[in-house]
Short mmCIF file of C-alpha atoms and ligand atoms in Angstrom, two decimals:
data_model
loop_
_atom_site.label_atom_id
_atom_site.label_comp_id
_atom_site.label_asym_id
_atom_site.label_seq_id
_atom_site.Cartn_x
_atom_site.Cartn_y
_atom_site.Cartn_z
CA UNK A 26 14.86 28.42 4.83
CA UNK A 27 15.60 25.54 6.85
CA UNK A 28 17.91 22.24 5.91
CA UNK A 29 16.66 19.09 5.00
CA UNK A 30 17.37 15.94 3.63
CA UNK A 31 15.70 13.85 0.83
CA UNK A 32 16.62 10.00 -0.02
CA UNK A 33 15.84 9.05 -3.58
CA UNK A 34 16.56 6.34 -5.75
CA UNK A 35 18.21 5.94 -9.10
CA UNK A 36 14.87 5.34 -12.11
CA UNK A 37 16.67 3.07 -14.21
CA UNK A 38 18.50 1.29 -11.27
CA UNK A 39 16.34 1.14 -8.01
CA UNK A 40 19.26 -0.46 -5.97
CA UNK A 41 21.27 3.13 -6.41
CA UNK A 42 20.58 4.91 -4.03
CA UNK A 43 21.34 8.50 -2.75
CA UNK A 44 20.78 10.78 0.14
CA UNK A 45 20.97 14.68 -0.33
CA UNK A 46 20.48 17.74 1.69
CA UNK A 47 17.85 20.71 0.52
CA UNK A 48 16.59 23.63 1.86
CA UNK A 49 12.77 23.75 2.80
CA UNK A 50 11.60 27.12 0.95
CA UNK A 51 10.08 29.70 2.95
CA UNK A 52 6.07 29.36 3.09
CA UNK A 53 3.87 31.31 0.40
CA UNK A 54 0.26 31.97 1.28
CA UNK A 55 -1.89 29.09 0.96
CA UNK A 56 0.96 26.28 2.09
CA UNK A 57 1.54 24.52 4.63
CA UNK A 58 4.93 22.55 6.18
CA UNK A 59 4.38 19.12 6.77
CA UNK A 60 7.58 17.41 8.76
CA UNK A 61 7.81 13.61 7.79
CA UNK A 62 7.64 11.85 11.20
CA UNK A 63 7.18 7.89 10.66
CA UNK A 64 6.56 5.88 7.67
CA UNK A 65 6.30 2.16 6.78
CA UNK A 66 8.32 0.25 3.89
CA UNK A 67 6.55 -2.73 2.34
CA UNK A 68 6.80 -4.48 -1.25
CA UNK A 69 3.84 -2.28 -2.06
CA UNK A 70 6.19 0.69 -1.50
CA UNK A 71 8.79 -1.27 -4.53
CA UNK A 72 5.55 -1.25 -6.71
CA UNK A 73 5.42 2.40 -7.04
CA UNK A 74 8.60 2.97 -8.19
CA UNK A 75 9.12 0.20 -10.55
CA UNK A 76 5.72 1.27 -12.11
CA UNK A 77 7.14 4.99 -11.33
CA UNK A 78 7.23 6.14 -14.95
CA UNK A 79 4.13 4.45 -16.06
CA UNK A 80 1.88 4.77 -13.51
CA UNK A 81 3.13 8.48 -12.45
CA UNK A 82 3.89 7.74 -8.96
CA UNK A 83 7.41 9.80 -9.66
CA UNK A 84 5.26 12.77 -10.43
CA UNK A 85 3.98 12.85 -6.92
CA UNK A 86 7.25 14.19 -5.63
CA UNK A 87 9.18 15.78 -8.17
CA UNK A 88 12.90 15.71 -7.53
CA UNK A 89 13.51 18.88 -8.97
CA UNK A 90 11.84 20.35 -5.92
CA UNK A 91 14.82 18.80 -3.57
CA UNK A 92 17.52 20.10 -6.05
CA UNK A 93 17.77 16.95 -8.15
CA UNK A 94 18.04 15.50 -11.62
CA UNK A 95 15.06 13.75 -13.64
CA UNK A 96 16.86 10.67 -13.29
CA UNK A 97 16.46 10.32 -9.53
CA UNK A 98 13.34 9.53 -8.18
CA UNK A 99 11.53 10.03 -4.71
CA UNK A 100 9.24 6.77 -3.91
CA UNK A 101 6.05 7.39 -2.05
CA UNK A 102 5.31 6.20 1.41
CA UNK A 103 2.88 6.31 3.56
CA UNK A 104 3.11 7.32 7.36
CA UNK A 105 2.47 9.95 9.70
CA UNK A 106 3.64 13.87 9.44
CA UNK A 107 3.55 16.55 11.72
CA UNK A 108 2.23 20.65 10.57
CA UNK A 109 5.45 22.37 11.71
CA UNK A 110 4.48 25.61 9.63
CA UNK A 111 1.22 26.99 8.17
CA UNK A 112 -0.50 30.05 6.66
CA UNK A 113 -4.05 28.10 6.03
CA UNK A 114 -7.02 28.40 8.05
CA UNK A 115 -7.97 25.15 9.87
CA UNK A 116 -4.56 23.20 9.13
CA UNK A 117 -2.48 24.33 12.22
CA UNK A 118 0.77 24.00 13.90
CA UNK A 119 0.90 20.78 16.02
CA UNK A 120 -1.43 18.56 13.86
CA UNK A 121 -0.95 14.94 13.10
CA UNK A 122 -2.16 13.58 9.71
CA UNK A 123 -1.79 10.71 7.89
CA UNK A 124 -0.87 10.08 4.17
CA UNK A 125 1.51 9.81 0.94
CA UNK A 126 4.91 11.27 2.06
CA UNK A 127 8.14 11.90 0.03
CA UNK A 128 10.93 10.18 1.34
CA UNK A 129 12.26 13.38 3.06
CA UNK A 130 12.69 15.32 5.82
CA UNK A 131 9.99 17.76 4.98
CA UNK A 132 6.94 18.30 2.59
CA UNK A 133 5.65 21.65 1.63
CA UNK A 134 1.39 21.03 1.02
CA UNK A 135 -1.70 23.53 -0.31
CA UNK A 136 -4.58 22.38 1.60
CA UNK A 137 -7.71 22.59 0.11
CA UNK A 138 -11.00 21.19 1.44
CA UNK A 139 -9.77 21.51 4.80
CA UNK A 140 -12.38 20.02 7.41
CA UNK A 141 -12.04 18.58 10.74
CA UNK A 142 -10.98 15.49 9.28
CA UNK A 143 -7.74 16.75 7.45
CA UNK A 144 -7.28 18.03 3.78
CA UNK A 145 -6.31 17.67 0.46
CA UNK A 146 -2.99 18.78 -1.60
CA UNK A 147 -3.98 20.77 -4.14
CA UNK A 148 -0.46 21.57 -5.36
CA UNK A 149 -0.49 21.89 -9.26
CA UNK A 150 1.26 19.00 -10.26
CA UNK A 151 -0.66 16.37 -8.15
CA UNK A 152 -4.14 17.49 -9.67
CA UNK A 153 -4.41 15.28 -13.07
CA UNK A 154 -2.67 12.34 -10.14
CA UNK A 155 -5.56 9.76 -8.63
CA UNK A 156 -7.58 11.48 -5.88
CA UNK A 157 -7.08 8.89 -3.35
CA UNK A 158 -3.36 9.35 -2.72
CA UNK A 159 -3.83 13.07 -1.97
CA UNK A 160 -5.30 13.53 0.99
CA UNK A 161 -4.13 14.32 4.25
CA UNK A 162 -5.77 12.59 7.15
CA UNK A 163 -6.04 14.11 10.47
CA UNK A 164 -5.74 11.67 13.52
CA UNK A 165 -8.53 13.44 15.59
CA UNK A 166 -11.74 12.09 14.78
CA UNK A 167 -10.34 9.53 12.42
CA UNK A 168 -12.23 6.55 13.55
CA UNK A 169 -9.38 4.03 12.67
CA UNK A 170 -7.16 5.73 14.79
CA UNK A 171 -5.35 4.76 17.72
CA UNK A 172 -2.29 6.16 18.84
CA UNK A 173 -1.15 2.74 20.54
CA UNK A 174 -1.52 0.92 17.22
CA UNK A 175 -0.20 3.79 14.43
CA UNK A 176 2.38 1.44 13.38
CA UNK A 177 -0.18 -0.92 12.05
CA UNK A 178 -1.79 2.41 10.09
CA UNK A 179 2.04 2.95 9.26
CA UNK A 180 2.22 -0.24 7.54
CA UNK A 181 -1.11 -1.44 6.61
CA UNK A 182 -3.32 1.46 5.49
CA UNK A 183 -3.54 1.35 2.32
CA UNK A 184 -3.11 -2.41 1.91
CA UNK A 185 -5.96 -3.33 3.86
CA UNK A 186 -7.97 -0.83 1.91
CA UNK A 187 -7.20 -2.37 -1.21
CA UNK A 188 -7.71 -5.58 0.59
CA UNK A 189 -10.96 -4.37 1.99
CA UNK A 190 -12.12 -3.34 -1.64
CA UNK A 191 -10.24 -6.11 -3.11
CA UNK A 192 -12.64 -8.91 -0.95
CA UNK A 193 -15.71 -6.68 -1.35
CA UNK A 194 -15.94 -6.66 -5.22
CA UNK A 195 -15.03 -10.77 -5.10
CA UNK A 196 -18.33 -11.34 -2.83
CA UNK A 197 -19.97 -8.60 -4.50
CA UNK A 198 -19.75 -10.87 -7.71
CA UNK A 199 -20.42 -14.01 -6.20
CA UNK A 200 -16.51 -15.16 -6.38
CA UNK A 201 -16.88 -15.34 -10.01
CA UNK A 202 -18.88 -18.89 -9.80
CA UNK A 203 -14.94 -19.73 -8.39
CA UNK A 204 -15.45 -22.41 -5.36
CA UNK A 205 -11.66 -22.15 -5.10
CA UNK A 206 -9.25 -18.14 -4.78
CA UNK A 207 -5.86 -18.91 -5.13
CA UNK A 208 -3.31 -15.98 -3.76
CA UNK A 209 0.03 -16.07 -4.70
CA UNK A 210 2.12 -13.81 -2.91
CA UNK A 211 0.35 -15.17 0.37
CA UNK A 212 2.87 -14.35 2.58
CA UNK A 213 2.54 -10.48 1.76
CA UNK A 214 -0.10 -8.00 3.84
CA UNK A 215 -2.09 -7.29 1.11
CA UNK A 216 -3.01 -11.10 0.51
CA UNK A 217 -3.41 -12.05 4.08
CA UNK A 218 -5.67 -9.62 4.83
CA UNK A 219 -7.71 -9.51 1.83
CA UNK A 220 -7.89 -13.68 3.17
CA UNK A 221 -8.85 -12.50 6.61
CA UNK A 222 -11.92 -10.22 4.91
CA UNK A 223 -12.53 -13.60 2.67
CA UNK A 224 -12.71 -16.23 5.30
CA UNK A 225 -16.05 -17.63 5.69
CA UNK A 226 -17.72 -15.91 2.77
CA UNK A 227 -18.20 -19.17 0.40
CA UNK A 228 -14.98 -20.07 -1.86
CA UNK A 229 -11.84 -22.23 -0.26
CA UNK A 230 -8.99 -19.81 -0.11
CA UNK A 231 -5.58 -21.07 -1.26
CA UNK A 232 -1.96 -19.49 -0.71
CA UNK A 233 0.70 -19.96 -2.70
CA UNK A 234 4.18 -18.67 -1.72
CA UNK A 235 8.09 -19.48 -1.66
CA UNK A 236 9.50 -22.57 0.22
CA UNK A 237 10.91 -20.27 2.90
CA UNK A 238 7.59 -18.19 3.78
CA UNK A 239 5.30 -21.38 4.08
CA UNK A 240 5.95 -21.63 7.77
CA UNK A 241 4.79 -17.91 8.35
CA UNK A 242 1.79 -18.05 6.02
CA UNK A 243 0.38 -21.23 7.08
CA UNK A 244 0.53 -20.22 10.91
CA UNK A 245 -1.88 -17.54 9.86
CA UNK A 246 -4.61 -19.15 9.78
CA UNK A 247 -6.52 -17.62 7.38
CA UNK A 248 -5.46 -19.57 3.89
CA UNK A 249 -7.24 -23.25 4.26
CA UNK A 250 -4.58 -24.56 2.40
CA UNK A 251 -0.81 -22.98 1.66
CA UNK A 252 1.31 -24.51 -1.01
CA UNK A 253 4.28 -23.43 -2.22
CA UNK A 254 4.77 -21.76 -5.94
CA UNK A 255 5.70 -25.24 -7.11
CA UNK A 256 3.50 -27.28 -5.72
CA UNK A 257 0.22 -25.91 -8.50
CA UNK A 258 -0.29 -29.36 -9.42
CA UNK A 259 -1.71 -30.46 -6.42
CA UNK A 260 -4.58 -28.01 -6.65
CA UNK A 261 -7.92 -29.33 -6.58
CA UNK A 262 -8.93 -28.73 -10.24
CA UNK A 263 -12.33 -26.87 -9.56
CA UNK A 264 -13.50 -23.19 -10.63
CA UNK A 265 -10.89 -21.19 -9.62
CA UNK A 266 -10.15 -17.50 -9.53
CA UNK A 267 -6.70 -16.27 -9.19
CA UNK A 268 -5.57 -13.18 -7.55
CA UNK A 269 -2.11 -12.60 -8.31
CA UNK A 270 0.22 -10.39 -5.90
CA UNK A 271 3.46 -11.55 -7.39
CA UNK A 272 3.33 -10.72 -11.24
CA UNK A 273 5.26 -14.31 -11.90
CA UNK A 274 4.58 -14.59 -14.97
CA UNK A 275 5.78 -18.61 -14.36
CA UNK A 276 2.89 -18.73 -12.00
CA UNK A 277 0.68 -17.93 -14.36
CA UNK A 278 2.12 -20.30 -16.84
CA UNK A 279 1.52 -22.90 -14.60
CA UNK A 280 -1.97 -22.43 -13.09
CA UNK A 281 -3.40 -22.15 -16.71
CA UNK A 282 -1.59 -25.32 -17.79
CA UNK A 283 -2.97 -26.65 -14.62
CA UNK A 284 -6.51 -25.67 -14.40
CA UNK A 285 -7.64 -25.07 -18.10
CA UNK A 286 -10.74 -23.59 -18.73
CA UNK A 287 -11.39 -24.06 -14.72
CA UNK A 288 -9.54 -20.90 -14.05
CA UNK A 289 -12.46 -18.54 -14.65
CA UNK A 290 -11.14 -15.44 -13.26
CA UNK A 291 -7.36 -13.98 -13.59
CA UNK A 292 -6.91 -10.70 -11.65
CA UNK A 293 -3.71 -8.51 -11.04
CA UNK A 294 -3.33 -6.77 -7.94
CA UNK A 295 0.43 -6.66 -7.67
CA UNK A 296 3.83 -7.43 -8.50
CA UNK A 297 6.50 -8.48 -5.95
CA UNK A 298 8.78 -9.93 -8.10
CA UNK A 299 9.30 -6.41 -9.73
CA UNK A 300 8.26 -7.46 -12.97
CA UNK A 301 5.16 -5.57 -14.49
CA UNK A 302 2.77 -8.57 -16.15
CA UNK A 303 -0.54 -7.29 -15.61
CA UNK A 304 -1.44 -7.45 -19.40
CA UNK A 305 -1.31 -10.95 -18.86
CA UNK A 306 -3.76 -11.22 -16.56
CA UNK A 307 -7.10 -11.24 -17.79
CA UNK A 308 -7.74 -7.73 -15.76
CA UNK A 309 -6.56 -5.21 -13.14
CA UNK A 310 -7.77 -4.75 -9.82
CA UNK A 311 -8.17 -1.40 -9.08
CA UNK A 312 -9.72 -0.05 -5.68
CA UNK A 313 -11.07 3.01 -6.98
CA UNK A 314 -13.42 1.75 -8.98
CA UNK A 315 -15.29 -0.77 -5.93
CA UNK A 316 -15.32 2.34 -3.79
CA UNK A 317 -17.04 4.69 -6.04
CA UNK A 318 -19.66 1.67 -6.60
CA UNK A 319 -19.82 1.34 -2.88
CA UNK A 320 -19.89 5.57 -2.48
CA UNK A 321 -23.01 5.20 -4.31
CA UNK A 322 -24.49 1.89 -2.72
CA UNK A 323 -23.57 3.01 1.07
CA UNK A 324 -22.81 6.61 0.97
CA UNK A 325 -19.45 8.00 2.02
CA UNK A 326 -19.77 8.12 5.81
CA UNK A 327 -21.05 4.21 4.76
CA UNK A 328 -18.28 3.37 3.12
CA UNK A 329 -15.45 4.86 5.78
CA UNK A 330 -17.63 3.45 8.93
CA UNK A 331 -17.35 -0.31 7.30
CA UNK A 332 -13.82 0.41 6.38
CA UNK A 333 -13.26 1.40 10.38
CA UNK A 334 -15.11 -1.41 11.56
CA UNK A 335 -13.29 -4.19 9.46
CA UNK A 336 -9.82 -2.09 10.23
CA UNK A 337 -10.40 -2.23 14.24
CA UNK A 338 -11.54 -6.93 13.17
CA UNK A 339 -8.62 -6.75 11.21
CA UNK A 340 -6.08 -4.46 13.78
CA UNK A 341 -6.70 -7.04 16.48
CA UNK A 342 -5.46 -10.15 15.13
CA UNK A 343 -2.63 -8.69 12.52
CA UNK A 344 -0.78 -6.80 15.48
CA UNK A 345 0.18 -10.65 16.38
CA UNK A 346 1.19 -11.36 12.92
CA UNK A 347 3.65 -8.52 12.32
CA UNK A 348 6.99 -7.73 14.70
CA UNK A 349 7.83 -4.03 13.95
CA UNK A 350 11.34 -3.39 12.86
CA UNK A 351 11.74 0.24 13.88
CA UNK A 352 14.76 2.11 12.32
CA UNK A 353 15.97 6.26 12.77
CA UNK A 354 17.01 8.52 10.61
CA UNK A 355 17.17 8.48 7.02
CA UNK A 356 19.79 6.07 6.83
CA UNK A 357 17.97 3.79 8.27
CA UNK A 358 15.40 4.85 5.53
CA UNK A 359 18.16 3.53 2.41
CA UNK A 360 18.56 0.28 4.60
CA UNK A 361 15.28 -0.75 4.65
CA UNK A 362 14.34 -0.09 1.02
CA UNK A 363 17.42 -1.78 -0.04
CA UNK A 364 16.01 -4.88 1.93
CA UNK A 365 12.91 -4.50 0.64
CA UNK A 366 13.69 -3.62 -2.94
CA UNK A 367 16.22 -7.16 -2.64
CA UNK A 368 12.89 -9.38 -0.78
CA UNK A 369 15.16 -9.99 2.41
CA UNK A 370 12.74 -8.81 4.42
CA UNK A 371 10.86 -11.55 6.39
CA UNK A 372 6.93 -11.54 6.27
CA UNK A 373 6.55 -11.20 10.00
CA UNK A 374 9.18 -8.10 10.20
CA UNK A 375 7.52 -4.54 9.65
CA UNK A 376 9.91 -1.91 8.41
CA UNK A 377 9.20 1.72 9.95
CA UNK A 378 11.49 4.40 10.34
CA UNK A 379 11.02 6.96 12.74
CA UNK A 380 13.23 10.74 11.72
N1 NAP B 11 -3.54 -2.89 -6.84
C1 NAP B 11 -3.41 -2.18 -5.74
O1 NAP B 11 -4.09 -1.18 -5.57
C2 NAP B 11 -2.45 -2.61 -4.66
C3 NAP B 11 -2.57 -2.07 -3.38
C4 NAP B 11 -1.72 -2.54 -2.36
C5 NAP B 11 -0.74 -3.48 -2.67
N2 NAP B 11 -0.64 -3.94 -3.94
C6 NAP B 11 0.43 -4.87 -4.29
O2 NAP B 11 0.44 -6.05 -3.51
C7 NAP B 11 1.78 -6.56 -3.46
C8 NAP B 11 2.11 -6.91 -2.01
O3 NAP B 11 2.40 -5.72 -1.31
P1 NAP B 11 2.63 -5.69 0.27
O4 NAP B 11 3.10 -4.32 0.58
O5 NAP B 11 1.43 -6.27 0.92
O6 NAP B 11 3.86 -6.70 0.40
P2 NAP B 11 4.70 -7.24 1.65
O7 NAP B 11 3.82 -7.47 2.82
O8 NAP B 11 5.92 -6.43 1.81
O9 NAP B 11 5.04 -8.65 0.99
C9 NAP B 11 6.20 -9.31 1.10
C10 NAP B 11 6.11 -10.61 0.28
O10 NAP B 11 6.23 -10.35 -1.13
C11 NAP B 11 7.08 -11.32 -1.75
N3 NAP B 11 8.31 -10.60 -2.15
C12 NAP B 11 8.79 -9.49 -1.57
N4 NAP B 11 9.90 -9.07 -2.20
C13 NAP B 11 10.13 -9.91 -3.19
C14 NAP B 11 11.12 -9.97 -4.19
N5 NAP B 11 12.11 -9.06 -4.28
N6 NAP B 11 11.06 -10.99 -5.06
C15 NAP B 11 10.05 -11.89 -4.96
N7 NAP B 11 9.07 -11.85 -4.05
C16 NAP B 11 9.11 -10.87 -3.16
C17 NAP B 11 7.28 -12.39 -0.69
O11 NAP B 11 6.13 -13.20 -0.72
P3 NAP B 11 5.98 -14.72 -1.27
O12 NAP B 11 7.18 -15.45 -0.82
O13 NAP B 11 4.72 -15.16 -0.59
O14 NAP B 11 5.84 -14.60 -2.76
C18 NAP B 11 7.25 -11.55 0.58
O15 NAP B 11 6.98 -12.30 1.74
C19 NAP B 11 2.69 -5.47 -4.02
O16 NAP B 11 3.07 -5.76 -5.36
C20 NAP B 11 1.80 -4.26 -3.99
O17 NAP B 11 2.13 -3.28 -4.91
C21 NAP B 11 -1.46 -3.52 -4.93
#
């Protein structure tokens, strides 16, 4: 047994915070020790827990297994781990993978499917949870890797995926007969870059976002226009399709008082302002769904070779567009979800902690 430590947050209040100490149990045959190494905090990382309950991202790290109650819970992040301990062929002592990491010191894993490209957990109580959040990818032979840019994996992964998919199924459908996307969130990774993957590909793309982030989101460069939340009214009043990142539902008021029948398309992709609204929307982005229709149209090793290629397009010009904000130790962990949780962060800062 070795100590550990485990931050996790209050379900019912995600401002309360605590940090605890537990003791990594010893190995059984078929596990393996991951040590949590560096992780990112974004809005994205907020998501999970508010949807926690409903969505079963608590389930992925149960707090019982770091010697706490049902009312605490761990929120999942996404970073890089090292194999400190292992009793499974092919996963060995020394490797570096990527993927969905408690917010602890330490994560005990049963690989299955191991390749040369990494594994899946196979633990019991992830197997009814989506696929895509279980595996374990090794850095060697990943082709998005580079270990001069993992902070940009750290904090953009999974966003630009969604992102990736996100743009894909728009074009895919011919924007919806929409000549106009309006983002609102615009300022946050996911948007930007699904705008970067958008740019050029036939509809004007339009940002909306609060007073104090129009600087940052405009000097991106990829939104033709950027307005801020209250300036809807002055949006042309064409087909429009709206991909919502905030979950305001006063947004939404607005644009449909605005644009009518004209907004064709309503789609929710997140919620930054904490408040689940997506049965508002008219539908629900979900990435899953465009990758198993690309799986099919472009095969796997299709699918991950365009997703490399538009990462390393996408990896060049967003390492100017994000300053990393690099933290140690878990308490640096609690500060930077408490920023994040409250919105303080600014749009250009990148939260990563290092343990
Ligand atoms: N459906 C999916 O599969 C999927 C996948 C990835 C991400 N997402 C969602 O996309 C959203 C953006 O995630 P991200 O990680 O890209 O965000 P991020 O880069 O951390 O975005 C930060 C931006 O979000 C807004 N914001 C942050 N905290 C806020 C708060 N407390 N109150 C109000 N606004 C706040 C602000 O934008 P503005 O000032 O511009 O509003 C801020 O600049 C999240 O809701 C995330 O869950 C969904």
């Amino acid at each position: 047994m070795a100590a550990s430590w485990t931050f996790a947050v209050a379900r019912a209040e995600l401002s309360r915070t605590t940090l605890v100490e537990w003791a990594v149990p010893e190995l059984s045959d078929g596990e393996t020790l991951l040590r949590v190494d560096r992780v990112g905090l974004t809005a994205n990382n907020v998501t999970y827990a508010v949807l926690g309950e409903s969505m079963r991202y608590w389930e992925f790290f149960p707090p019982g297994r770091h010697g706490l109650g049902g009312q605490w819970g761990l929120p999942p992040l996404w970073g890089f781990a090292e194999v400190v301990g292992s009793t499974v062929a092919g996963v060995e002592v020394g490797q570096r993978v990527y993927g969905y990491l408690p917010p602890a010191g330490h994560l005990v894993v049963r690989p299955s499917r191991v390749d040369a490209s990494g594994f899946r957990d196979a633990s019991v109580h992830r197997a009814e949870l989506p696929s895509p959040y279980n595996g374990y990818r090794s850095t060697v032979g990943d082709p998005a890797y580079r270990a001069d840019q993992e902070d940009l994996l750290i904090l953009f992964r999974p966003l630009f995926f969604t992102s990736f998919m996100l743009a894909d199924q728009i074009v895919d459908n011919d924007c919806y007969g929409a000549t106009s996307l309006v983002f609102s969130s615009a300022s946050s990774k996911t948007a930007y870059a699904a705008a970067v993957e958008l740019r050029g590909r036939g509809a004007r793309l339009v940002g909306l976002t609060s007073p104090g982030n129009l600087a940052f989101t405009r000097s991106l460069g990829c939104y033709d226009e950027v307005l801020p939340y209250d300036g809807i009214a002055a949006l042309d009043p064409v087909p429009t399709a709206y991909l919502d990142l905030s979950g305001a539902p006063a947004t939404r008021a607005a644009l449909r008082r605005h644009l009518g029948d004209r907004l064709v398309r309503d789609i929710a992709v997140g919620l930054t302002n904490q408040i689940p609204n997506a049965d508002a929307a008219g539908e629900v982005f979900f990435a899953p769904v465009q990758m198993r229709k690309r799986r099919l149209d472009w095969g796997r090793d299709g699918l991950d070779q365009r997703f490399a290629d538009a990462w390393r397009r996408f990896a060049d010009v967003a390492g100017e567009w994000v300053d990393v904000q690099l933290g140690t130790g878990p308490g640096a962990l609690e500060r930077a979800w408490l920023d994040v949780l409250a919105g303080v962060t600014p749009p250009r800062a990148g939260r990563v902690v290092q343990f």
